[in-house]
mmCIF file with all atom_site columns, C-alpha atoms in Angstrom:
data_model
loop_
_atom_site.group_PDB
_atom_site.id
_atom_site.type_symbol
_atom_site.label_atom_id
_atom_site.label_alt_id
_atom_site.label_comp_id
_atom_site.label_asym_id
_atom_site.label_entity_id
_atom_site.label_seq_id
_atom_site.pdbx_PDB_ins_code
_atom_site.Cartn_x
_atom_site.Cartn_y
_atom_site.Cartn_z
_atom_site.occupancy
_atom_site.B_iso_or_equiv
_atom_site.pdbx_formal_charge
_atom_site.auth_seq_id
_atom_site.auth_comp_id
_atom_site.auth_asym_id
_atom_site.auth_atom_id
_atom_site.pdbx_PDB_model_num
ATOM 1  C CA . GLY K 1 1  ? -77.753 -132.746 42.463 1.00 63.00 ? 632 GLY K CA 1
ATOM 2  C CA . ALA K 1 2  ? -75.209 -130.481 41.055 1.00 66.00 ? 633 ALA K CA 1
ATOM 3  C CA . PHE K 1 3  ? -73.780 -129.607 37.393 1.00 67.00 ? 634 PHE K CA 1
ATOM 4  C CA . SER K 1 4  ? -70.254 -128.545 36.393 1.00 73.00 ? 635 SER K CA 1
ATOM 5  C CA . GLN K 1 5  ? -69.049 -128.779 32.723 1.00 75.00 ? 636 GLN K CA 1
ATOM 6  C CA . PRO K 1 6  ? -67.407 -131.863 32.163 1.00 81.00 ? 637 PRO K CA 1
ATOM 7  C CA . ASN K 1 7  ? -65.250 -130.572 29.124 1.00 87.00 ? 638 ASN K CA 1
ATOM 8  C CA . ALA K 1 8  ? -62.267 -128.655 30.656 1.00 89.00 ? 639 ALA K CA 1
ATOM 9  C CA . LYS K 1 9  ? -61.506 -127.268 27.254 1.00 93.00 ? 640 LYS K CA 1
ATOM 10 C CA . VAL K 1 10 ? -64.930 -126.116 26.447 1.00 93.00 ? 641 VAL K CA 1
ATOM 11 C CA . CYS K 1 11 ? -65.618 -124.732 30.074 1.00 91.00 ? 642 CYS K CA 1
ATOM 12 C CA . GLN K 1 12 ? -61.880 -122.636 29.866 1.00 94.00 ? 643 GLN K CA 1
ATOM 13 C CA . SER K 1 13 ? -63.143 -121.205 26.445 1.00 95.00 ? 644 SER K CA 1
ATOM 14 C CA . MET K 1 14 ? -66.455 -120.345 27.684 1.00 94.00 ? 645 MET K CA 1
ATOM 15 C CA . LEU K 1 15 ? -65.321 -118.748 30.907 1.00 95.00 ? 646 LEU K CA 1
ATOM 16 C CA . GLY K 1 16 ? -62.587 -116.585 28.804 1.00 96.00 ? 647 GLY K CA 1
ATOM 17 C CA . TRP K 1 17 ? -65.254 -115.549 26.371 1.00 96.00 ? 648 TRP K CA 1
ATOM 18 C CA . ALA K 1 18 ? -67.748 -114.733 29.245 1.00 96.00 ? 649 ALA K CA 1
ATOM 19 C CA . TYR K 1 19 ? -65.015 -112.617 31.123 1.00 96.00 ? 650 TYR K CA 1
ATOM 20 C CA . ASP K 1 20 ? -63.986 -110.760 28.173 1.00 95.00 ? 651 ASP K CA 1
ATOM 21 C CA . ALA K 1 21 ? -67.660 -109.952 26.807 1.00 94.00 ? 652 ALA K CA 1
ATOM 22 C CA . THR K 1 22 ? -68.323 -108.431 30.663 1.00 93.00 ? 653 THR K CA 1
ATOM 23 C CA . LYS K 1 23 ? -64.936 -106.647 31.225 1.00 91.00 ? 654 LYS K CA 1
ATOM 24 C CA . GLN K 1 24 ? -64.642 -102.930 31.250 1.00 77.00 ? 655 GLN K CA 1
ATOM 25 C CA . GLN K 1 25 ? -63.701 -101.584 27.679 1.00 65.00 ? 656 GLN K CA 1
ATOM 26 C CA . PRO K 1 26 ? -61.193 -98.693  27.312 1.00 61.00 ? 657 PRO K CA 1
ATOM 27 C CA . ASN K 1 27 ? -62.554 -95.472  26.241 1.00 56.00 ? 658 ASN K CA 1
ATOM 28 C CA . ALA K 1 28 ? -66.024 -96.928  26.797 1.00 57.00 ? 659 ALA K CA 1
ATOM 29 C CA . ASP K 1 29 ? -69.222 -94.747  28.149 1.00 59.00 ? 660 ASP K CA 1
ATOM 30 C CA . SER K 1 30 ? -69.960 -97.271  30.619 1.00 57.00 ? 661 SER K CA 1
ATOM 31 C CA . ASN K 1 31 ? -67.794 -98.731  33.546 1.00 56.00 ? 662 ASN K CA 1
ATOM 32 C CA . ASN K 1 32 ? -68.939 -102.276 34.861 1.00 57.00 ? 663 ASN K CA 1
ATOM 33 C CA . ASN K 1 33 ? -67.263 -101.656 38.156 1.00 67.00 ? 664 ASN K CA 1
ATOM 34 C CA . ASN K 1 34 ? -70.431 -99.305  38.597 1.00 84.00 ? 665 ASN K CA 1
ATOM 35 C CA . ILE K 1 35 ? -72.708 -102.233 37.441 1.00 91.00 ? 666 ILE K CA 1
ATOM 36 C CA . ASP K 1 36 ? -74.287 -105.150 39.291 1.00 95.00 ? 667 ASP K CA 1
ATOM 37 C CA . LEU K 1 37 ? -74.708 -108.716 37.898 1.00 95.00 ? 668 LEU K CA 1
ATOM 38 C CA . CYS K 1 38 ? -77.468 -111.073 38.692 1.00 94.00 ? 669 CYS K CA 1
ATOM 39 C CA . GLU K 1 39 ? -76.821 -114.616 37.788 1.00 95.00 ? 670 GLU K CA 1
ATOM 40 C CA . LEU K 1 40 ? -79.362 -116.945 37.593 1.00 93.00 ? 671 LEU K CA 1
ATOM 41 C CA . TYR K 1 41 ? -78.690 -120.618 38.267 1.00 93.00 ? 672 TYR K CA 1
ATOM 42 C CA . CYS K 1 42 ? -75.003 -120.168 38.861 1.00 94.00 ? 673 CYS K CA 1
ATOM 43 C CA . GLY K 1 43 ? -74.345 -123.966 39.871 1.00 93.00 ? 674 GLY K CA 1
ATOM 44 C CA . ASN K 1 44 ? -71.358 -124.241 41.770 1.00 93.00 ? 675 ASN K CA 1
ATOM 45 C CA . GLY K 1 45 ? -70.156 -120.746 41.255 1.00 94.00 ? 676 GLY K CA 1
ATOM 46 C CA . CYS K 1 46 ? -67.664 -121.459 38.279 1.00 94.00 ? 677 CYS K CA 1
ATOM 47 C CA . PHE K 1 47 ? -68.795 -118.364 36.098 1.00 95.00 ? 678 PHE K CA 1
ATOM 48 C CA . THR K 1 48 ? -69.644 -116.591 39.180 1.00 96.00 ? 679 THR K CA 1
ATOM 49 C CA . ILE K 1 49 ? -66.161 -116.401 40.209 1.00 96.00 ? 680 ILE K CA 1
ATOM 50 C CA . VAL K 1 50 ? -64.711 -115.518 36.600 1.00 96.00 ? 681 VAL K CA 1
ATOM 51 C CA . LEU K 1 51 ? -67.356 -112.817 36.235 1.00 96.00 ? 682 LEU K CA 1
ATOM 52 C CA . ALA K 1 52 ? -67.261 -111.083 39.912 1.00 96.00 ? 683 ALA K CA 1
ATOM 53 C CA . SER K 1 53 ? -64.239 -108.924 39.336 1.00 94.00 ? 684 SER K CA 1
ATOM 54 C CA . ASN K 1 54 ? -65.820 -107.115 36.190 1.00 95.00 ? 685 ASN K CA 1
ATOM 55 C CA . PHE K 1 55 ? -68.884 -105.908 38.415 1.00 95.00 ? 686 PHE K CA 1
ATOM 56 C CA . ARG K 1 56 ? -69.388 -104.091 41.672 1.00 94.00 ? 687 ARG K CA 1
ATOM 57 C CA . ARG K 1 57 ? -71.985 -106.603 43.289 1.00 96.00 ? 688 ARG K CA 1
ATOM 58 C CA . VAL K 1 58 ? -73.093 -110.070 42.291 1.00 97.00 ? 689 VAL K CA 1
ATOM 59 C CA . VAL K 1 59 ? -76.180 -112.132 43.310 1.00 96.00 ? 690 VAL K CA 1
ATOM 60 C CA . ALA K 1 60 ? -75.960 -115.280 42.329 1.00 96.00 ? 691 ALA K CA 1
ATOM 61 C CA . THR K 1 61 ? -79.242 -117.753 42.422 1.00 95.00 ? 692 THR K CA 1
ATOM 62 C CA . GLU K 1 62 ? -79.320 -121.334 42.377 1.00 95.00 ? 693 GLU K CA 1
ATOM 63 C CA . MET K 1 63 ? -82.374 -123.836 43.221 1.00 93.00 ? 694 MET K CA 1
ATOM 64 C CA . SER K 1 64 ? -79.978 -126.608 43.851 1.00 93.00 ? 695 SER K CA 1
ATOM 65 C CA . LYS K 1 65 ? -78.977 -126.928 47.586 1.00 94.00 ? 696 LYS K CA 1
ATOM 66 C CA . ALA K 1 66 ? -75.823 -128.734 47.080 1.00 93.00 ? 697 ALA K CA 1
ATOM 67 C CA . SER K 1 67 ? -74.771 -126.425 44.321 1.00 94.00 ? 698 SER K CA 1
ATOM 68 C CA . VAL K 1 68 ? -75.387 -123.158 46.721 1.00 95.00 ? 699 VAL K CA 1
ATOM 69 C CA . GLU K 1 69 ? -73.097 -124.792 49.097 1.00 96.00 ? 700 GLU K CA 1
ATOM 70 C CA . LEU K 1 70 ? -70.669 -125.441 46.516 1.00 94.00 ? 701 LEU K CA 1
ATOM 71 C CA . ALA K 1 71 ? -70.781 -121.918 45.059 1.00 96.00 ? 702 ALA K CA 1
ATOM 72 C CA . LYS K 1 72 ? -70.519 -120.359 48.747 1.00 97.00 ? 703 LYS K CA 1
ATOM 73 C CA . HIS K 1 73 ? -67.343 -122.600 49.025 1.00 97.00 ? 704 HIS K CA 1
ATOM 74 C CA . ASN K 1 74 ? -65.878 -121.849 45.997 1.00 96.00 ? 705 ASN K CA 1
ATOM 75 C CA . LEU K 1 75 ? -66.288 -117.984 46.908 1.00 97.00 ? 706 LEU K CA 1
ATOM 76 C CA . PHE K 1 76 ? -64.652 -118.445 50.180 1.00 97.00 ? 707 PHE K CA 1
ATOM 77 C CA . LEU K 1 77 ? -61.748 -120.458 48.703 1.00 97.00 ? 708 LEU K CA 1
ATOM 78 C CA . ASN K 1 78 ? -61.312 -117.754 45.870 1.00 96.00 ? 709 ASN K CA 1
ATOM 79 C CA . GLN K 1 79 ? -61.440 -115.044 48.423 1.00 97.00 ? 710 GLN K CA 1
ATOM 80 C CA . ASN K 1 80 ? -64.521 -113.032 46.689 1.00 96.00 ? 711 ASN K CA 1
ATOM 81 C CA . ASN K 1 81 ? -65.910 -110.501 48.901 1.00 95.00 ? 712 ASN K CA 1
ATOM 82 C CA . ASN K 1 82 ? -68.635 -108.773 46.550 1.00 97.00 ? 713 ASN K CA 1
ATOM 83 C CA . THR K 1 83 ? -70.880 -111.896 45.792 1.00 98.00 ? 714 THR K CA 1
ATOM 84 C CA . ARG K 1 84 ? -73.629 -113.060 47.744 1.00 97.00 ? 715 ARG K CA 1
ATOM 85 C CA . VAL K 1 85 ? -75.562 -116.660 46.813 1.00 97.00 ? 716 VAL K CA 1
ATOM 86 C CA . ALA K 1 86 ? -79.200 -117.349 47.415 1.00 95.00 ? 717 ALA K CA 1
ATOM 87 C CA . LYS K 1 87 ? -81.100 -120.383 47.067 1.00 95.00 ? 718 LYS K CA 1
ATOM 88 C CA . LEU K 1 88 ? -83.871 -119.497 44.845 1.00 93.00 ? 719 LEU K CA 1
ATOM 89 C CA . ASN K 1 89 ? -85.189 -120.509 41.274 1.00 84.00 ? 720 ASN K CA 1
ATOM 90 C CA . ALA K 1 90 ? -86.171 -118.087 38.637 1.00 80.00 ? 721 ALA K CA 1
ATOM 91 C CA . GLU K 1 91 ? -89.710 -117.895 39.122 1.00 84.00 ? 722 GLU K CA 1
ATOM 92 C CA . ASP K 1 92 ? -89.194 -117.003 42.883 1.00 85.00 ? 723 ASP K CA 1
ATOM 93 C CA . PHE K 1 93 ? -86.660 -114.388 41.904 1.00 83.00 ? 724 PHE K CA 1
ATOM 94 C CA . VAL K 1 94 ? -89.294 -112.652 39.941 1.00 84.00 ? 725 VAL K CA 1
ATOM 95 C CA . PHE K 1 95 ? -91.299 -112.089 42.926 1.00 83.00 ? 726 PHE K CA 1
ATOM 96 C CA . ALA K 1 96 ? -88.293 -111.205 45.320 1.00 75.00 ? 727 ALA K CA 1
#
């Protein structure tokens, strides 16, 4: 099974907050475009798509095969080229 946030208004608010929290800040010492992101349990890639532009590279993991396929399709539709999705649970990720 796959999960998605059923409340569009809540989802939009969460995505906006996550994007703002990870974007490069003017006059900041660090530059997120030089930072990589590892997202565990990415689901259908909703957050992945939004956050990807704030990072150099993204590795997104998900244990649900259906969600992995949805995330890959979402990345394709959004013409994302800095993200890879892997079918992997958190425990396996630790040993990868």
